[in-house]
Coordinates of C-alpha atoms in Angstrom, one line a residue:
M1 CA -5.7 6.9 51.9
L2 CA -4.7 9.9 49.9
A3 CA -2.5 10.0 47.1
C4 CA 1.2 10.5 48.3
S5 CA 4.3 12.5 46.3
T6 CA 6.7 9.9 46.8
P7 CA 7.2 6.4 44.7
M8 CA 8.2 4.6 48.3
Q9 CA 4.8 6.1 49.9
M10 CA 2.9 5.2 47.1
R11 CA 4.1 1.5 46.8
R12 CA 3.4 1.5 50.8
Q13 CA 0.0 2.1 50.8
G14 CA -0.5 -0.1 47.5
A15 CA 0.8 -2.9 49.4
A16 CA -1.3 -2.0 52.1
V17 CA -4.7 -2.0 50.0
A18 CA -3.6 -5.0 48.2
A19 CA -3.2 -7.0 51.8
I20 CA -6.3 -6.0 52.5
A21 CA -8.0 -7.2 49.4
M22 CA -5.9 -10.4 49.9
L23 CA -7.2 -11.1 53.4
C24 CA -10.7 -10.4 52.3
A25 CA -10.3 -13.1 49.5
A26 CA -8.7 -16.0 51.8
S27 CA -11.5 -14.9 54.6
W28 CA -14.1 -15.5 51.8
M29 CA -12.3 -18.8 51.1
A30 CA -12.3 -20.0 54.4
L31 CA -16.1 -19.4 54.9
N32 CA -16.9 -21.3 51.9
V33 CA -14.3 -24.3 53.0
A34 CA -15.9 -24.1 56.5
G35 CA -19.3 -23.6 55.8
N36 CA -20.2 -25.2 52.1
Y37 CA -17.3 -27.8 51.8
G38 CA -17.2 -29.3 55.3
G39 CA -13.8 -28.3 55.8
H40 CA -12.0 -29.7 52.8
V41 CA -9.9 -27.1 50.8
S42 CA -10.6 -29.0 47.5
G43 CA -14.4 -28.1 47.5
L44 CA -13.0 -24.6 46.1
F45 CA -12.3 -26.6 42.8
Y46 CA -16.3 -27.2 42.5
T47 CA -15.8 -31.0 41.4
G48 CA -19.4 -32.2 40.4
S49 CA -20.7 -35.2 42.3
K50 CA -20.9 -37.0 39.4
S51 CA -17.8 -36.1 37.3
P52 CA -15.3 -38.8 37.0
L53 CA -12.0 -38.6 38.5
P54 CA -8.6 -41.1 38.7
A55 CA -8.2 -42.8 42.0
E56 CA -5.4 -40.8 42.6
V57 CA -7.1 -37.6 43.0
A58 CA -10.7 -38.9 44.2
A59 CA -9.6 -40.3 47.5
H60 CA -8.8 -36.3 48.8
T61 CA -11.3 -34.6 46.1
Y62 CA -14.8 -33.0 48.1
R63 CA -17.4 -33.5 45.8
V64 CA -20.1 -30.6 45.7
R65 CA -24.3 -31.4 45.5
D66 CA -24.2 -30.4 41.6
D67 CA -23.5 -33.1 39.0
A68 CA -21.7 -31.1 36.6
G69 CA -19.1 -29.1 38.7
Y70 CA -17.6 -26.2 37.3
D71 CA -14.2 -25.4 35.2
A72 CA -11.9 -25.5 38.0
Q73 CA -12.3 -29.0 38.7
F74 CA -10.6 -29.6 35.3
Y75 CA -7.9 -27.3 35.9
H76 CA -7.5 -29.3 39.2
L77 CA -6.3 -32.2 37.2
V78 CA -4.4 -30.4 35.0
A79 CA -2.2 -29.3 38.3
H80 CA -1.9 -32.9 39.0
D81 CA -0.8 -33.8 35.6
P82 CA 0.6 -30.7 33.9
L83 CA 2.6 -32.8 31.2
M84 CA 0.1 -35.1 30.7
R85 CA 1.8 -38.3 32.1
R86 CA -0.5 -39.7 34.4
G87 CA -3.6 -40.1 31.8
F88 CA -5.6 -37.8 33.4
A89 CA -6.7 -36.1 30.5
A90 CA -9.3 -39.0 30.0
F91 CA -11.3 -37.2 32.7
V92 CA -11.4 -34.1 31.5
D93 CA -14.0 -32.2 28.9
N94 CA -11.8 -30.6 26.4
P95 CA -7.9 -31.3 27.2
P96 CA -6.6 -29.4 24.4
L97 CA -8.6 -26.3 25.9
R98 CA -7.6 -26.8 29.6
W99 CA -4.3 -27.6 29.3
R100 CA -3.6 -24.8 27.1
R101 CA -4.1 -22.8 29.9
I102 CA -1.4 -24.0 32.1
G103 CA 0.0 -20.8 34.0
V104 CA -1.7 -21.0 37.0
P105 CA -2.3 -25.1 37.3
G106 CA 1.4 -25.7 35.9
L107 CA 3.1 -23.0 38.3
A108 CA 1.2 -25.0 41.4
A109 CA 2.8 -28.2 40.3
I110 CA 6.2 -26.7 39.9
V111 CA 6.2 -25.4 43.6
A112 CA 4.5 -28.4 44.9
F113 CA 7.3 -30.8 43.5
G114 CA 5.0 -33.4 42.1
S115 CA 3.2 -33.5 46.0
D116 CA -0.3 -34.5 44.9
R117 CA -1.4 -33.5 48.5
A118 CA 0.6 -29.8 48.5
V119 CA -0.3 -28.9 45.0
D120 CA -4.6 -28.0 45.9
H121 CA -3.1 -25.7 48.7
I122 CA -0.3 -24.2 46.5
Y123 CA -2.8 -23.7 43.8
I124 CA -5.0 -21.7 46.1
A125 CA -2.0 -19.6 47.5
I126 CA -1.3 -19.2 43.8
Q127 CA -4.7 -17.0 43.5
L128 CA -4.3 -15.3 46.7
V129 CA -1.2 -14.0 44.9
F130 CA -2.5 -12.7 42.0
V131 CA -5.0 -11.3 44.1
F132 CA -2.5 -9.3 46.0
L133 CA -0.7 -8.5 42.5
G134 CA -3.8 -7.3 40.9
A135 CA -4.8 -4.9 43.7
F136 CA -1.2 -3.5 44.3
W137 CA -1.0 -2.5 40.6
L138 CA -5.1 -1.1 40.4
A139 CA -3.8 1.0 43.2
Q140 CA -0.4 2.2 42.0
Y141 CA -2.1 3.0 38.5
A142 CA -5.1 4.8 40.2
Q143 CA -2.2 7.0 42.2
S144 CA -0.6 7.5 39.2
E145 CA -3.8 9.0 37.9
K146 CA -4.0 11.0 41.0
R147 CA -6.5 9.0 42.6
R148 CA -6.9 7.4 46.2
A149 CA -5.2 3.9 46.3
V150 CA -8.0 2.2 48.2
W151 CA -9.4 2.0 44.3
G152 CA -7.0 -1.2 44.7
L153 CA -10.0 -2.7 46.4
A154 CA -11.9 -2.5 43.2
F155 CA -10.1 -5.5 42.0
L156 CA -11.9 -7.6 44.0
F157 CA -15.3 -6.8 41.9
I158 CA -13.8 -7.5 38.5
P159 CA -16.3 -10.7 37.2
A160 CA -13.1 -12.7 36.8
V161 CA -11.6 -12.1 40.1
A162 CA -14.7 -12.8 42.0
V163 CA -15.4 -15.6 40.3
S164 CA -12.4 -17.2 40.6
I165 CA -11.9 -16.5 44.1
D166 CA -15.3 -18.5 44.2
R167 CA -14.7 -21.1 42.1
M168 CA -11.0 -21.4 41.5
T169 CA -11.0 -20.6 37.6
V170 CA -7.9 -19.2 36.3
D171 CA -9.2 -15.9 35.0
L172 CA -8.2 -14.2 38.1
A173 CA -4.7 -14.3 36.9
L174 CA -5.1 -12.8 33.4
A175 CA -6.9 -10.1 35.0
A176 CA -4.0 -9.1 37.3
L177 CA -1.7 -9.6 34.5
T178 CA -4.0 -6.9 32.5
I179 CA -3.8 -4.6 35.0
G180 CA -0.4 -5.0 35.7
L181 CA 0.4 -4.3 31.7
V182 CA -1.4 -1.2 31.5
Y183 CA 0.2 0.0 34.3
Y184 CA 3.9 -0.5 33.3
S185 CA 3.0 0.6 29.6
A186 CA 2.8 3.9 31.0
F187 CA 5.8 4.6 32.3
D188 CA 9.1 3.9 30.4
R189 CA 11.2 3.7 33.0
L190 CA 9.5 0.6 33.7
R191 CA 8.4 -0.1 30.0
W192 CA 11.0 -3.8 30.5
Q193 CA 8.3 -5.4 32.8
V194 CA 6.0 -5.4 30.3
Y195 CA 7.6 -8.4 28.5
P196 CA 7.3 -10.7 31.4
I197 CA 3.6 -10.0 31.8
L198 CA 3.3 -10.3 28.1
C199 CA 5.0 -14.1 28.1
A200 CA 2.7 -14.9 30.9
A201 CA -0.5 -14.0 30.0
P202 CA -1.4 -16.0 26.9
L203 CA -0.5 -19.0 29.1
V204 CA -2.8 -18.6 31.6
R205 CA -5.5 -18.0 28.6
E206 CA -5.3 -18.1 25.4
T207 CA -7.0 -14.6 25.4
G208 CA -3.8 -13.2 26.4
M209 CA -2.7 -13.4 22.6
V210 CA -5.2 -10.5 22.3
L211 CA -2.7 -8.2 24.5
I212 CA 0.0 -9.2 22.8
A213 CA -1.5 -8.0 19.5
A214 CA -2.4 -4.9 20.9
W215 CA 1.1 -3.9 22.1
C216 CA 2.4 -5.0 18.7
I217 CA 0.1 -2.7 17.0
R218 CA 0.6 0.3 19.6
S219 CA 4.4 0.3 19.5
A220 CA 4.0 -0.6 15.5
L221 CA 1.9 2.8 14.9
K222 CA 4.6 4.8 17.4
R223 CA 7.2 3.0 14.9
N224 CA 9.1 1.4 18.0
W225 CA 9.9 -1.5 16.0
R226 CA 12.1 -2.9 18.8
A227 CA 9.1 -3.3 21.1
A228 CA 6.8 -4.6 18.6
A229 CA 9.2 -7.2 18.0
L230 CA 10.1 -8.0 21.4
G231 CA 6.1 -8.0 22.1
A232 CA 5.8 -10.6 19.4
A233 CA 8.6 -12.7 20.6
C234 CA 6.6 -13.0 23.7
A235 CA 4.2 -15.2 22.2
F236 CA 6.5 -18.2 21.7
P237 CA 6.4 -19.4 24.8
A238 CA 3.0 -20.1 24.5
L239 CA 2.8 -21.3 21.0
G240 CA 5.5 -23.6 22.1
W241 CA 3.5 -25.1 24.7
W242 CA 0.6 -25.3 22.3
V243 CA 2.4 -27.4 20.2
Y244 CA 3.1 -29.5 23.1
I245 CA -0.4 -30.0 23.7
S246 CA -1.6 -30.3 20.5
R247 CA 0.9 -33.6 20.2
H248 CA -0.5 -35.1 23.2
T249 CA -4.2 -34.6 22.5
A250 CA -6.8 -35.2 19.9
P251 CA -8.0 -32.3 18.1
D252 CA -10.1 -29.7 19.8
G253 CA -13.7 -30.2 17.9
T254 CA -15.3 -27.3 19.5
A255 CA -17.2 -24.9 17.4
W256 CA -15.7 -21.8 18.6
L257 CA -16.1 -19.4 15.8
S258 CA -18.8 -17.3 14.7
S259 CA -20.9 -18.0 11.5
Y260 CA -21.2 -14.2 11.2
P261 CA -19.8 -11.3 13.6
F262 CA -21.4 -11.7 17.2
S263 CA -23.3 -14.7 16.4
G264 CA -23.2 -16.0 19.8
L265 CA -24.0 -12.7 21.5
I266 CA -26.6 -11.9 18.8
E267 CA -28.4 -15.4 19.5
R268 CA -28.1 -15.2 23.0
T269 CA -29.8 -11.6 23.1
V270 CA -32.7 -12.8 20.6
Q271 CA -33.1 -16.2 22.4
G272 CA -33.4 -14.5 25.7
I273 CA -33.9 -16.0 28.8
D274 CA -37.6 -17.1 30.3
A275 CA -38.9 -15.2 33.4
P276 CA -39.1 -17.3 36.3
V277 CA -41.7 -16.9 38.7
S278 CA -41.1 -19.6 41.2
T279 CA -38.9 -17.4 43.8
L280 CA -37.6 -13.9 44.1
W281 CA -34.0 -15.1 44.1
L282 CA -34.3 -16.4 40.5
R283 CA -36.3 -13.5 39.4
A284 CA -33.4 -11.3 40.4
A285 CA -31.3 -13.5 38.8
W286 CA -33.5 -13.1 35.3
L287 CA -33.3 -9.1 36.0
F288 CA -29.5 -9.2 36.6
E289 CA -28.8 -11.5 33.8
N290 CA -30.2 -9.2 31.4
L291 CA -28.4 -6.1 32.6
A292 CA -25.0 -8.0 32.5
L293 CA -25.9 -8.7 29.1
A294 CA -26.6 -5.0 28.7
G295 CA -23.2 -4.2 30.0
I296 CA -21.8 -6.5 27.5
W297 CA -23.3 -4.6 24.5
L298 CA -22.2 -1.2 26.0
A299 CA -18.6 -2.6 26.3
L300 CA -18.9 -3.5 22.5
T301 CA -20.5 0.2 21.7
L302 CA -17.7 1.9 23.5
S303 CA -14.8 0.4 21.6
F304 CA -16.7 1.2 18.4
Y305 CA -16.6 4.4 20.0
L306 CA -12.8 4.8 20.5
V307 CA -12.5 3.6 16.9
W308 CA -14.7 6.2 15.3
R309 CA -12.5 8.8 17.7
R310 CA -9.6 7.4 16.5
R311 CA -8.0 6.8 19.9
F312 CA -5.5 4.3 19.3
G313 CA -3.3 4.3 22.9
F314 CA -2.5 1.1 24.3
M315 CA -5.5 0.5 26.6
E316 CA -8.0 1.6 23.5
L317 CA -6.4 -0.7 21.1
S318 CA -6.8 -3.2 23.6
A319 CA -10.5 -2.9 23.9
I320 CA -10.6 -2.8 20.1
A321 CA -8.8 -6.1 20.0
F322 CA -10.8 -8.0 22.8
T323 CA -13.9 -6.6 20.5
A324 CA -12.7 -8.0 17.7
F325 CA -12.1 -11.2 19.1
A326 CA -15.5 -11.2 20.7
S327 CA -17.0 -11.0 17.2
T328 CA -15.2 -14.2 16.3
L329 CA -17.0 -16.2 19.3
G330 CA -19.9 -18.1 18.2
K331 CA -20.0 -20.8 21.1
F332 CA -23.2 -20.1 22.8
D333 CA -22.5 -21.2 26.4
I334 CA -19.4 -18.4 26.6
W335 CA -22.5 -15.9 26.3
E336 CA -25.3 -17.6 28.3
S337 CA -24.5 -16.1 31.5
A338 CA -22.7 -13.6 33.2
Y339 CA -20.3 -16.0 35.0
A340 CA -19.2 -17.2 31.3
T341 CA -19.3 -13.9 29.8
G342 CA -17.8 -11.7 32.7
R343 CA -15.1 -14.1 33.1
T344 CA -14.3 -14.2 29.1
M345 CA -14.4 -10.5 29.0
S346 CA -12.9 -9.2 32.0
P347 CA -10.0 -8.0 30.2
L348 CA -12.4 -5.4 28.0
L349 CA -14.1 -4.5 30.7
I350 CA -10.8 -3.9 32.8
V351 CA -9.3 -1.3 30.1
L352 CA -12.7 0.2 29.8
G353 CA -12.7 0.8 33.7
L354 CA -9.1 2.0 33.8
I355 CA -9.8 4.5 30.6
S356 CA -12.9 5.8 33.0
V357 CA -10.2 6.4 35.6
R358 CA -7.7 8.1 33.5
D359 CA -10.3 10.3 32.0
R360 CA -12.8 10.9 34.5
K361 CA -15.6 9.7 32.5
P362 CA -17.7 7.3 34.4
V363 CA -19.7 5.8 31.2
F364 CA -16.7 3.7 30.6
A365 CA -17.1 1.9 34.0
I366 CA -20.7 1.2 33.6
P367 CA -20.3 -2.4 31.4
L368 CA -18.3 -3.5 34.8
L369 CA -21.0 -2.1 37.2
L370 CA -23.9 -3.7 35.1
I371 CA -22.3 -7.4 35.5
I372 CA -21.3 -7.2 39.2
P373 CA -24.9 -7.5 40.4
R374 CA -25.2 -11.1 39.3
I375 CA -22.1 -12.2 40.4
A376 CA -22.7 -10.9 43.7
L377 CA -26.1 -12.8 43.6
Q378 CA -24.6 -15.8 43.2
Y379 CA -22.2 -15.2 46.4
E380 CA -25.3 -14.4 48.4
A381 CA -26.2 -17.7 47.9
Q382 CA -23.2 -19.1 49.2
L383 CA -23.0 -16.6 51.6
M384 CA -26.4 -18.1 53.1
G385 CA -25.9 -21.7 52.5
A386 CA -22.6 -21.3 54.5
L387 CA -23.9 -19.3 57.3
R388 CA -26.8 -21.9 57.7
R389 CA -24.5 -25.0 58.4
I390 CA -21.9 -23.0 60.7
L391 CA -24.7 -22.0 62.6

């Protein structure tokens, strides 16, 4: 699909690419449901076999062959009790953290009108809508940079997106919003569309606040005080919601912060992972985990390079702001796997990738490319399991 000269043609091509991306995501979900979860849509939330559940949800929730499960099992409960009135917080690992990320589960609850049966399907449909939006915005951005619209399909390979399609985490939505924010910020005539995205981003995940900070700093550097004030005002919906959560939950006692800059990442690098010898798959996983770790270090290095070169556009400031944020994260499990790190750091990987598209400098896309193999290997395991059961 070639870049077109008229905005209408560009939008049509972008929409076609986005529809293909959404179809690919939906097909993977359908394969997972049919092959790995016995036809139960709720299996996509990857609820552990030993995870406690409220009776209202347990009756129609599929449990996977994994004791612990994965993060989306908690967002699943948030969608069923968004205002914390049903006592579901007792079944969640970290209620303040999970309920702060109300964006996707809260929207699912609103659309479902309180129906426990409908909310699961609507949550999944919302994920697919964000796949469409993310791919559409990426295709539009690519065309604005004289690239082909088919670049929009690259949205599926962003770690946060790939993990969310497979495990229903909320990071997919923030990835889409990050791309939309970059795209709209580049055009004065579309600038007003930035502010709804800035409002939504921190409600999806707290790291959305980093995008608000980058926007405000960039606006202040340009002496656009109105844009800076409007950007700062976009933080208030999330701040208000966080106050509500703080009044309905115990304080979050998790030790998130670093004892020194990048302590979590440094400790993960020094500690490393024992090289397995049992199977080829595990040896490949070990290799790809180390490649992903190298990708994160390269992403941070490129952000420091942007500071050194004094490049302070919105994308550059977003990368720098996310690097500063990463320096404060000391909790080890954020850095221990490509799944966890790739999700958390996807906004950084995205803006670096978009800089690569704009400047025709492939080095800025390498961090993202180094993380993809580990995510793809997990997909291979899911795919083989599904095919064995179907066939």
